[in-house]
PDB file of C-alpha atoms in Angstrom:
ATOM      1  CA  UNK A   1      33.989  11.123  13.092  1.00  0.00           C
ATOM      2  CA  UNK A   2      36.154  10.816   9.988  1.00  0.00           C
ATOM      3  CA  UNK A   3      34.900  10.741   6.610  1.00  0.00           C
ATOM      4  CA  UNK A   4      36.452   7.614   5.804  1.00  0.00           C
ATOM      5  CA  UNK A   5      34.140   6.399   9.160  1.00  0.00           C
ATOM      6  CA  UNK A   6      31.095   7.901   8.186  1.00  0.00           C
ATOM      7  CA  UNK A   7      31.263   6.733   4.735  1.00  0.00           C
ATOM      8  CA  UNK A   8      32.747   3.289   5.247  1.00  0.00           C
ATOM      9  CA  UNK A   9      28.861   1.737   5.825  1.00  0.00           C
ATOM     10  CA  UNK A  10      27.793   3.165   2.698  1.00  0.00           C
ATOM     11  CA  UNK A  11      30.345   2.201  -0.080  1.00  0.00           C
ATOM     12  CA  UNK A  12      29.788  -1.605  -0.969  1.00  0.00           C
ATOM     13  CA  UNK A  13      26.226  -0.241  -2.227  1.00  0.00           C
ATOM     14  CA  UNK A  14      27.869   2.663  -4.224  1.00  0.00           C
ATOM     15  CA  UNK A  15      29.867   0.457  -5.583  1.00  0.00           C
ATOM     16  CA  UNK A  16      26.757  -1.721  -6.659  1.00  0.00           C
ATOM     17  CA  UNK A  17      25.066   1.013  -7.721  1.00  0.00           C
ATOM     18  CA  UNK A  18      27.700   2.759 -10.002  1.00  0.00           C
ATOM     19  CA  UNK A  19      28.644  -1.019 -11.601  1.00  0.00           C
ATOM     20  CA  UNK A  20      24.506  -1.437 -11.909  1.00  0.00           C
ATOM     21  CA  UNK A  21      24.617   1.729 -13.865  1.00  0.00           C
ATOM     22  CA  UNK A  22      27.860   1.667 -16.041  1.00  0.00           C
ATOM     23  CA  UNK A  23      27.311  -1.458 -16.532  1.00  0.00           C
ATOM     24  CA  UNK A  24      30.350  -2.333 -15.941  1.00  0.00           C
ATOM     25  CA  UNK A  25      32.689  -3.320 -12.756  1.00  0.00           C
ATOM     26  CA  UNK A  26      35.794  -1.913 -13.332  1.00  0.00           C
ATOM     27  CA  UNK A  27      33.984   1.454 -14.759  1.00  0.00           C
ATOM     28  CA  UNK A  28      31.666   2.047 -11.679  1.00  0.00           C
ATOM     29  CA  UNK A  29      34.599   1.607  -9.735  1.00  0.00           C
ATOM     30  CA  UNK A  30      36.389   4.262 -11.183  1.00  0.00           C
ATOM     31  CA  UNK A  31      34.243   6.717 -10.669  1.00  0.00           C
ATOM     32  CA  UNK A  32      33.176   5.556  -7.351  1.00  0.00           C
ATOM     33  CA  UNK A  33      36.780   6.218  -6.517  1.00  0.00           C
ATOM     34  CA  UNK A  34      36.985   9.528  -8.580  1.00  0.00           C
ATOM     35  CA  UNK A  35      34.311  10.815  -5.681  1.00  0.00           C
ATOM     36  CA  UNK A  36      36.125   9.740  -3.051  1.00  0.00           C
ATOM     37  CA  UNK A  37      39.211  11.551  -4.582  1.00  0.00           C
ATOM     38  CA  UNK A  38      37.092  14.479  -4.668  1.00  0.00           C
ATOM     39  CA  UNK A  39      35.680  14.226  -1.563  1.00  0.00           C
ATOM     40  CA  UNK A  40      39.307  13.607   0.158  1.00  0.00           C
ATOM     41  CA  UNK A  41      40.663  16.873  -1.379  1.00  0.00           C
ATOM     42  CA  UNK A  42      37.941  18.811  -0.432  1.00  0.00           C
ATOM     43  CA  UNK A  43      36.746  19.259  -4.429  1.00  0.00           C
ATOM     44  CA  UNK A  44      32.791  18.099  -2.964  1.00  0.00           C
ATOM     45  CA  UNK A  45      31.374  18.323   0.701  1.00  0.00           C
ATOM     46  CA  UNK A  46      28.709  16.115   2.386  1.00  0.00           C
ATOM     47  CA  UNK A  47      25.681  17.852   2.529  1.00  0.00           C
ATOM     48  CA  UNK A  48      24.679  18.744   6.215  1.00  0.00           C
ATOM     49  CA  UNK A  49      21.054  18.744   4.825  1.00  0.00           C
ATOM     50  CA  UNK A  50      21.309  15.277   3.995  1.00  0.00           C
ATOM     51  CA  UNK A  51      22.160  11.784   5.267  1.00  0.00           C
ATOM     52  CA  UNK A  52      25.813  10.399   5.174  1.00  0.00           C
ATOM     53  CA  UNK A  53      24.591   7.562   2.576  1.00  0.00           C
ATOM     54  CA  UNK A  54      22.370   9.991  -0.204  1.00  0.00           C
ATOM     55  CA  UNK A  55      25.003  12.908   0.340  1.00  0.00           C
ATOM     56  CA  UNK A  56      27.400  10.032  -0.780  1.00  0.00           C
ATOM     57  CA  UNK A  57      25.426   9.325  -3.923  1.00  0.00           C
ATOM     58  CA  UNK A  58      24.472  13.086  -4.528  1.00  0.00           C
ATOM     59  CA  UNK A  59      28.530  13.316  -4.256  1.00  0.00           C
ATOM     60  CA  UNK A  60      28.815  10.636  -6.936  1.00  0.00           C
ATOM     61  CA  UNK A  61      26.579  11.728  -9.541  1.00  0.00           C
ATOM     62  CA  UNK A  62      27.928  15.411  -9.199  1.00  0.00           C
ATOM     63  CA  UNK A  63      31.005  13.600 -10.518  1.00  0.00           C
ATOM     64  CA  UNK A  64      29.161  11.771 -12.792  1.00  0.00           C
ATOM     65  CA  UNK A  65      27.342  14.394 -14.419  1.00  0.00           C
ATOM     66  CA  UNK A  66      30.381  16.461 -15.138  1.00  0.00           C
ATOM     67  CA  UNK A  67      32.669  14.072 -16.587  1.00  0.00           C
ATOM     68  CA  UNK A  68      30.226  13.397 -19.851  1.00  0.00           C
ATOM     69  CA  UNK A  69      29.848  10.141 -18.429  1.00  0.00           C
ATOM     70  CA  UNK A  70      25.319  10.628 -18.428  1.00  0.00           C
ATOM     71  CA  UNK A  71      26.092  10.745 -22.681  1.00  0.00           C
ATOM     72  CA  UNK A  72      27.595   7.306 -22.801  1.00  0.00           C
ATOM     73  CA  UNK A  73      25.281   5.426 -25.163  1.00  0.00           C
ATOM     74  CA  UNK A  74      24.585   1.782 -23.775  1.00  0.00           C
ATOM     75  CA  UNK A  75      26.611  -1.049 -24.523  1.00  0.00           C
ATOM     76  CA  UNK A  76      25.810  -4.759 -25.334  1.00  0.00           C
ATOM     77  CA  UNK A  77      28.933  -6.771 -25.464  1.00  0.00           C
ATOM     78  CA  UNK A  78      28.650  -9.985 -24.757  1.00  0.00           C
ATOM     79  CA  UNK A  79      29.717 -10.537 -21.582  1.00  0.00           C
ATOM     80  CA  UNK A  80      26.542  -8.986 -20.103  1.00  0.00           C
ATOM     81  CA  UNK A  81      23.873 -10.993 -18.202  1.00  0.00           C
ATOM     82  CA  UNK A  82      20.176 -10.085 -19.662  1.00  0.00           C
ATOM     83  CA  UNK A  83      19.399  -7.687 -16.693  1.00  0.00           C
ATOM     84  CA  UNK A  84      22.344  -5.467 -17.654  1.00  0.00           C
ATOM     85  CA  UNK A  85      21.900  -5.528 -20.970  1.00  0.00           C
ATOM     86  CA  UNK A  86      18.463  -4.338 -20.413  1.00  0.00           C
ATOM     87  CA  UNK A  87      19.557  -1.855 -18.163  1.00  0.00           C
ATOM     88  CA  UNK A  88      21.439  -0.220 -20.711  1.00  0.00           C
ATOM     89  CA  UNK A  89      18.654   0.127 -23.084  1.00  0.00           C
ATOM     90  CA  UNK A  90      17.366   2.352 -20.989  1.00  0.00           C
ATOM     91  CA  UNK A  91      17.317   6.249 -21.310  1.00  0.00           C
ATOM     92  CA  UNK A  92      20.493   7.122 -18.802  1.00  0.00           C
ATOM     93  CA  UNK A  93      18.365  10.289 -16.669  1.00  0.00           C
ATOM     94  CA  UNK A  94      15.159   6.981 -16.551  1.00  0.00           C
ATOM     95  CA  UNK A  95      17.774   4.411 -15.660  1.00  0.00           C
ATOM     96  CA  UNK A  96      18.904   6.606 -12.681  1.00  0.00           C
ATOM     97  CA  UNK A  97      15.885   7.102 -11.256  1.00  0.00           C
ATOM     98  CA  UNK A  98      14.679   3.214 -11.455  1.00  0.00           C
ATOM     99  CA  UNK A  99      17.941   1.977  -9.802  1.00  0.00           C
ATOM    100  CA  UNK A 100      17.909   4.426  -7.268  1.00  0.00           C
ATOM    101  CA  UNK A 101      14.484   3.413  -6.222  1.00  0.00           C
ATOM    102  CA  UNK A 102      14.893  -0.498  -7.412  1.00  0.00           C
ATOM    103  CA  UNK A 103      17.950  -1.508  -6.552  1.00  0.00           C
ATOM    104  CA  UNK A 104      19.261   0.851  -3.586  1.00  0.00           C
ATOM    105  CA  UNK A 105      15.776   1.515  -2.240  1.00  0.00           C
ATOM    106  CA  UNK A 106      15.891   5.227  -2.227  1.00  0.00           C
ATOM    107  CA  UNK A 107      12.406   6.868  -1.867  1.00  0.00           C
ATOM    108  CA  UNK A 108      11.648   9.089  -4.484  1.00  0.00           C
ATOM    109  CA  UNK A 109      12.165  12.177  -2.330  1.00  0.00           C
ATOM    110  CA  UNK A 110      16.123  11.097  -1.646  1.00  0.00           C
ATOM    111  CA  UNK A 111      16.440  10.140  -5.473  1.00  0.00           C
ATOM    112  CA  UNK A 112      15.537  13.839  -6.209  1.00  0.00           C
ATOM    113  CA  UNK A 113      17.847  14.644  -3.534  1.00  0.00           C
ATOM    114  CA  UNK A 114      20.484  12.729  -4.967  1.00  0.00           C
ATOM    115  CA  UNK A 115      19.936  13.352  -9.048  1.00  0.00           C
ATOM    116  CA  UNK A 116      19.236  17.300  -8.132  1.00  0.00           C
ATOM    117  CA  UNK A 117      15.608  17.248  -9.556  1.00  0.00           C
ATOM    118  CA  UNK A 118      12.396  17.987  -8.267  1.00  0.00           C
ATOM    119  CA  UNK A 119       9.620  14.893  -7.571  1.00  0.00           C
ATOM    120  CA  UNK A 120       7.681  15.056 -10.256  1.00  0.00           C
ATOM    121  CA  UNK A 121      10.995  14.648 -12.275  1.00  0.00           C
ATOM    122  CA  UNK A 122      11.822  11.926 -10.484  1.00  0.00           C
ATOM    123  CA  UNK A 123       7.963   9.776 -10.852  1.00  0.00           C
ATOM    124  CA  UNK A 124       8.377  11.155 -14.138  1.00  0.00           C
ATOM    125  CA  UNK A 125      11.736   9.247 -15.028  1.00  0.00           C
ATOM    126  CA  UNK A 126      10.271   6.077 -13.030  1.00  0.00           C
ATOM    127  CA  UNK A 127       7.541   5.824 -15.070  1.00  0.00           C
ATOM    128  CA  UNK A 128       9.415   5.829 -18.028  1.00  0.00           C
ATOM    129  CA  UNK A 129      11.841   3.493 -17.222  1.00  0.00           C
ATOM    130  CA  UNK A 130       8.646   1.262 -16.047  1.00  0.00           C
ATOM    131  CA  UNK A 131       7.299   1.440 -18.871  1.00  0.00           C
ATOM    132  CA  UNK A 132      10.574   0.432 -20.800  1.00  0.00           C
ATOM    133  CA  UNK A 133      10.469  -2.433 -18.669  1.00  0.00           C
ATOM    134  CA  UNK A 134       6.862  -3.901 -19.086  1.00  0.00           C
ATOM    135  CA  UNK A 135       7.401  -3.237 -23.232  1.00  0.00           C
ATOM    136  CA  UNK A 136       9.999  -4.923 -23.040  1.00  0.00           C
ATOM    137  CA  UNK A 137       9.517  -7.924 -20.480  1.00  0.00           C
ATOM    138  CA  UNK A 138       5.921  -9.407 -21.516  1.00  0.00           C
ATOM    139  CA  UNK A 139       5.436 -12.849 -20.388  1.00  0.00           C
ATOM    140  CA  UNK A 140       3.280 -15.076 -19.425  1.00  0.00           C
ATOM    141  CA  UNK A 141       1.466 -15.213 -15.804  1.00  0.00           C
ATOM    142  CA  UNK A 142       0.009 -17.615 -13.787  1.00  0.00           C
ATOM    143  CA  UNK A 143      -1.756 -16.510 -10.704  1.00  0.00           C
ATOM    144  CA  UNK A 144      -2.511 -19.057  -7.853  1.00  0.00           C
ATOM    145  CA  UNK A 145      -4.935 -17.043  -5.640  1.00  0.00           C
ATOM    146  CA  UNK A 146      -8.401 -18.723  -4.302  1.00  0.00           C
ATOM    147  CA  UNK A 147     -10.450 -15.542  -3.860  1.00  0.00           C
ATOM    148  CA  UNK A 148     -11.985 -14.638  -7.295  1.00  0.00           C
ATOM    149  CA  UNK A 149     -12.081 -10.457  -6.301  1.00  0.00           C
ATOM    150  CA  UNK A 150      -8.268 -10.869  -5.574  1.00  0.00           C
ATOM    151  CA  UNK A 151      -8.046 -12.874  -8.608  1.00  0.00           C
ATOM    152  CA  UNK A 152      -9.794 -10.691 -10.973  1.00  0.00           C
ATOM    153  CA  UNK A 153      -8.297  -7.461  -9.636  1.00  0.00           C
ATOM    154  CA  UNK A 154      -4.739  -9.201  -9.673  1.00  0.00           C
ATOM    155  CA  UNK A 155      -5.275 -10.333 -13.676  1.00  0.00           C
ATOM    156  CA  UNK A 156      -6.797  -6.678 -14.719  1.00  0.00           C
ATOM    157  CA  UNK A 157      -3.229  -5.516 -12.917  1.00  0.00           C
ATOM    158  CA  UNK A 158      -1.215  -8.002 -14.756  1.00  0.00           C
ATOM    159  CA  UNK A 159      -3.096  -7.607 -18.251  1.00  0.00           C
ATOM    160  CA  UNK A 160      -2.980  -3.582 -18.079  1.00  0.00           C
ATOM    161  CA  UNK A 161       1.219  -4.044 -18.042  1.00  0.00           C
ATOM    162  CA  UNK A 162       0.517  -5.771 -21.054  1.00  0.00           C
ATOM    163  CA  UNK A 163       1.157  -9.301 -19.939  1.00  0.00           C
ATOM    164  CA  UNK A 164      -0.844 -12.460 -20.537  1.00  0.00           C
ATOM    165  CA  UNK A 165      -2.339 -14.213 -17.626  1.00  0.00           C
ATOM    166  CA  UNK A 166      -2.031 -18.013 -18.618  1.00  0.00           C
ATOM    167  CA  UNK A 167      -3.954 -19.209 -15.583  1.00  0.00           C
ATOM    168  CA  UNK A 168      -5.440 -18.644 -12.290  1.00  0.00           C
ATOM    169  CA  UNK A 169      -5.023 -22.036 -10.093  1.00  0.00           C
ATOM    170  CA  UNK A 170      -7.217 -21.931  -6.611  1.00  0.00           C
ATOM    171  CA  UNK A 171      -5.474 -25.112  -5.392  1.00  0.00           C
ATOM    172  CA  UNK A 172      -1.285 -26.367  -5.007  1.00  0.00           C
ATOM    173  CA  UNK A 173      -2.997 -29.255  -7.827  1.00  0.00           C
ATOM    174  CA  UNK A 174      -4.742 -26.963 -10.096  1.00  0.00           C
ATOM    175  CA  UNK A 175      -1.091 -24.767 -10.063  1.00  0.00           C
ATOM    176  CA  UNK A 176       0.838 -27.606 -10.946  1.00  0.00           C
ATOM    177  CA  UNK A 177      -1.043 -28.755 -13.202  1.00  0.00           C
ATOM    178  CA  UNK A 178      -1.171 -25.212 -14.729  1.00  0.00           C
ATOM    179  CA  UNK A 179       2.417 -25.224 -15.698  1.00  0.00           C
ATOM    180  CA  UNK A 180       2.171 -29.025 -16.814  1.00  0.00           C
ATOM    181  CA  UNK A 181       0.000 -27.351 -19.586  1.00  0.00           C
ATOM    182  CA  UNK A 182       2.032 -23.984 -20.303  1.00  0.00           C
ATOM    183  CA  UNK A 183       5.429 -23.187 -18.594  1.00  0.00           C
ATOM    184  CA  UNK A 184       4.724 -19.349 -17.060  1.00  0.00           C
ATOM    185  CA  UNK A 185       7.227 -16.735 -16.941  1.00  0.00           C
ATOM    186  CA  UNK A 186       5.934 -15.319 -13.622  1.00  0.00           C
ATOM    187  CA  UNK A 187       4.314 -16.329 -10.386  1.00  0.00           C
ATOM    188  CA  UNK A 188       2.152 -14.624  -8.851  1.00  0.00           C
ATOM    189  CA  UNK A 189       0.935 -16.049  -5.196  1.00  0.00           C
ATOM    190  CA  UNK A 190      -1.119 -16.819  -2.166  1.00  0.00           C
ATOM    191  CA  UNK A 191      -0.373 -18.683   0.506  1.00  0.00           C
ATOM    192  CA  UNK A 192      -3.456 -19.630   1.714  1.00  0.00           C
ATOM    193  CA  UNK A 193      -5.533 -21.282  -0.938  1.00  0.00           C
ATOM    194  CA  UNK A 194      -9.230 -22.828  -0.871  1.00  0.00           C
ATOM    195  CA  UNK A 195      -8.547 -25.996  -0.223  1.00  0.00           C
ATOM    196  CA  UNK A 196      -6.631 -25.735   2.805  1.00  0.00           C
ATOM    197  CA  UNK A 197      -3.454 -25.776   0.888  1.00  0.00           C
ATOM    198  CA  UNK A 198      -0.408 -23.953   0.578  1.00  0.00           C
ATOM    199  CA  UNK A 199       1.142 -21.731  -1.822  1.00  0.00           C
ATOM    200  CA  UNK A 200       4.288 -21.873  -0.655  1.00  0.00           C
ATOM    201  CA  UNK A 201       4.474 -25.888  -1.269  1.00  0.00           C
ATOM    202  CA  UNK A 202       2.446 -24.568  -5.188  1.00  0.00           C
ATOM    203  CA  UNK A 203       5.937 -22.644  -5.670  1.00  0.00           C
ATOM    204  CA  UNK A 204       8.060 -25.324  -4.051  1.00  0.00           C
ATOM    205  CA  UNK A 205       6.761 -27.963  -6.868  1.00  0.00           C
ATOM    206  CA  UNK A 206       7.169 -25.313 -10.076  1.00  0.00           C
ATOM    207  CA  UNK A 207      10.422 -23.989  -8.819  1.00  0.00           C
ATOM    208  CA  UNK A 208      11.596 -27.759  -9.115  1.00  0.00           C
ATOM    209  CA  UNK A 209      10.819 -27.578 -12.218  1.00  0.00           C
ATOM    210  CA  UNK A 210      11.015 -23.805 -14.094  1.00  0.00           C
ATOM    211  CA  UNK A 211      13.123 -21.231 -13.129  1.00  0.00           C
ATOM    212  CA  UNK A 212      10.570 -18.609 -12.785  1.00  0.00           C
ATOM    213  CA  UNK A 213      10.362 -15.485 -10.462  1.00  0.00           C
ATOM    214  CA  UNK A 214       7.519 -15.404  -7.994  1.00  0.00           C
ATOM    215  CA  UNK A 215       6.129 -12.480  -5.968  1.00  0.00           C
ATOM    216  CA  UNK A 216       3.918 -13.487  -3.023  1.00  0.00           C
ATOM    217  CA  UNK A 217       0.791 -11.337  -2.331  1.00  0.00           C
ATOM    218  CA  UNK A 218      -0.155 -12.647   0.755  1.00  0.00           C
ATOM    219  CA  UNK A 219      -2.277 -11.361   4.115  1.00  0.00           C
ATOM    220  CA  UNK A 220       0.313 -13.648   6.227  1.00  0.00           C
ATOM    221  CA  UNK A 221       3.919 -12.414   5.417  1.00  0.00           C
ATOM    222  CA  UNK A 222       4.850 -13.631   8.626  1.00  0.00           C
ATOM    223  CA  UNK A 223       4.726 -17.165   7.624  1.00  0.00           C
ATOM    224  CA  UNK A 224       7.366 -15.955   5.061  1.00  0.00           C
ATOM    225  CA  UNK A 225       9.568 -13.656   6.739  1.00  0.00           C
ATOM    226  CA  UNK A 226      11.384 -16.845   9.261  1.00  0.00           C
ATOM    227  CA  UNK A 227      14.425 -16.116   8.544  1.00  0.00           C
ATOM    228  CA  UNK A 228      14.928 -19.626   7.144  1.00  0.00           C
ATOM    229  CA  UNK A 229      15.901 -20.368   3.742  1.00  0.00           C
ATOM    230  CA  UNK A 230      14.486 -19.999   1.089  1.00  0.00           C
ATOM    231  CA  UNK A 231      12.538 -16.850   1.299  1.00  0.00           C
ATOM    232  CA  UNK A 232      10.909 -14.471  -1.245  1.00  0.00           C
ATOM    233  CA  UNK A 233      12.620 -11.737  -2.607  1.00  0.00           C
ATOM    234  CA  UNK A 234       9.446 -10.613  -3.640  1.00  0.00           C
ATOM    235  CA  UNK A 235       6.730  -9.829  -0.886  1.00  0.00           C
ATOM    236  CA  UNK A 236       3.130  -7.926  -0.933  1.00  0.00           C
ATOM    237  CA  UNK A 237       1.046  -7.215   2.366  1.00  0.00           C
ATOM    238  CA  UNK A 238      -2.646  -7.668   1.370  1.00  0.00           C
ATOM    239  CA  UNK A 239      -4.409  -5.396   0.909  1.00  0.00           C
ATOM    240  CA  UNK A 240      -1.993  -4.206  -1.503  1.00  0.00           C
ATOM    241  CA  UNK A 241      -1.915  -0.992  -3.531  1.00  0.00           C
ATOM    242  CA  UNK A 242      -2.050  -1.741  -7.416  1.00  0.00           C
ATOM    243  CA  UNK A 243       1.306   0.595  -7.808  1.00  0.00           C
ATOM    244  CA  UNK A 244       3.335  -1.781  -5.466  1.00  0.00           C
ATOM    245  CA  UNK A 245       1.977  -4.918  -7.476  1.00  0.00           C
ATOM    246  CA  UNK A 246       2.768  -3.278 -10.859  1.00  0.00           C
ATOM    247  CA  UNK A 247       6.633  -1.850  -9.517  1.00  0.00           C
ATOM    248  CA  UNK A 248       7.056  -5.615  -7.477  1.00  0.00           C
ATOM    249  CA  UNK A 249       6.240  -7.239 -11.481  1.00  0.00           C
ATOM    250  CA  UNK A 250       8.503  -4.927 -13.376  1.00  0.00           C
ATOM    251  CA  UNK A 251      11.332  -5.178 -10.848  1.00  0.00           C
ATOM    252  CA  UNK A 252      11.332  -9.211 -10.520  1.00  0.00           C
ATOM    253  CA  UNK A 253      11.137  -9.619 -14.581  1.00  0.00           C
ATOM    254  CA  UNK A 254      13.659  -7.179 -15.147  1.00  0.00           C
ATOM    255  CA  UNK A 255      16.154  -8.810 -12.414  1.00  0.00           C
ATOM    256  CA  UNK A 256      15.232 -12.121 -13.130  1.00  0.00           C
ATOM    257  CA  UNK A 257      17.499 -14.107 -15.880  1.00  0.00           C
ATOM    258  CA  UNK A 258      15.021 -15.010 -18.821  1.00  0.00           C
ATOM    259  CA  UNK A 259      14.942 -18.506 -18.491  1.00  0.00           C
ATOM    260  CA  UNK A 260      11.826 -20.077 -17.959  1.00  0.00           C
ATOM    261  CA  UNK A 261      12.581 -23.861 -19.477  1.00  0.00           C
ATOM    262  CA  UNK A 262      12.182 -26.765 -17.887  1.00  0.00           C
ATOM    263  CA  UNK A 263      14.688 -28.237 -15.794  1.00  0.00           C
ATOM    264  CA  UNK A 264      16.312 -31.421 -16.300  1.00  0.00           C
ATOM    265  CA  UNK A 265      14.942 -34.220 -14.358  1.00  0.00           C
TER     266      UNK A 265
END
């Protein structure tokens, strides 16, 4: 198989990567293309000991790394939507490591493979970044969950990233009502909910309203995964593991635009 074959698959998300981390189309591109060059003449090899699409990055950020590009200091001009501009706030090694993982949805095994570092480098430069993030993105949370363990474990999860939990709605009314009384800048949901109601219709009604990101922690992500529109970009499996919550929060604030106001009638 040619290279150009094996690597075709791969290179839209590259691409998306390198812009993600320049911050910048035209300058991910180029080097993007600058490893291909390399590649082509032979400069850098595919690794054998690792798949076509993280022997691809690994190939790009050996190109990265020895241009100077890594000591680029961020840049805020402003042309940049929020999430960028946040992204380049961020230490370069840290912002790496989070997009990798984020964004591409590299484990942190193939983001050491990629960034040459060991794993506890790698957790080490996620945390970091994380913790950036949650600094940086404190909001406001409502919860809309009917069991009070879920509820209470959910808000001590929430509160520890340093976030304020506005609410905790058991029923689609007492949710709506919730943001009646304070717009949130976060949702955090069931579907099932005491009263026989849904938390899907609960989001339906604020999304109508607030342009809010919403992660669904739910023991029925079937009822979510249809393949119809809209779906969740955000999804938890009860019983969940408090490090999934905490990386699902940080990665739908930072992504999100911030814009929480109300929308015109």
């Amino acid at each position: 198989m040619s290279l150009l074959a094996r690597l075709a698959p791969h290179l839209p998300y590259v691409r998306r990567y390198a812009r993600a981390l320049t911050g910048d189309q035209s300058t991910g591109d180029h080097y993007v293309r600058v490893a291909l060059e390399a590649l082509a003449a032979g400069e850098q090899t595919l690794s054998d000991a690792m798949t076509p699409r993280v022997a691809l990055y690994h190939v790009f950020h050996a190109i990265w790394g020895t241009s100077g590009a890594q000591l680029e200091g961020p840049t805020d001009d402003g042309g940049a939507d929020d999430a960028t501009r946040r992204l380049m706030r961020i230490a370069p090694r840290s912002r790496q490591a989070f997009l990798l993982t984020a964004l591409e949805g590299f484990t942190p095994s193939e983001t050491a493979q990629i960034l040459g570092a060991d794993f506890p480098e790698v957790e080490r430069l996620i945390a970091e970044a994380q913790a950036e993030i949650d600094a940086e993105l404190a909001t406001d949370v409502l919860i809309i969950e009917d069991e009070p363990v879920i509820a209470a474990d959910i808000e001590a999860l929430v509160t520890e990233l340093g976030h304020t939990v506005v609410d905790i709605a058991a029923t689609r009314t007492e949710a709506v009502d919730a943001v009646a009384r304070k717009s949130p800048g976060l949702v955090l949901a069931d579907i099932q909910l005491a009263d026989g109601s849904s938390g899907i219709d609960a989001v339906k009604d604020i999304l109508q309203r607030f342009d809010v990101p919403v992660i669904f922690i739910t023991a029925f992500p079937e009822r979510l995964l249809t393949g119809e529109r809209p779906e969740p970009t955000f999804l938890i499996t009860k019983p969940f593991q408090p490090e999934t919550v905490k990386a699902a929060i940080g990665q739908a604030l930072f992504f999100h635009p911030r814009n929480t106001k109300q929308k015109a009638a």
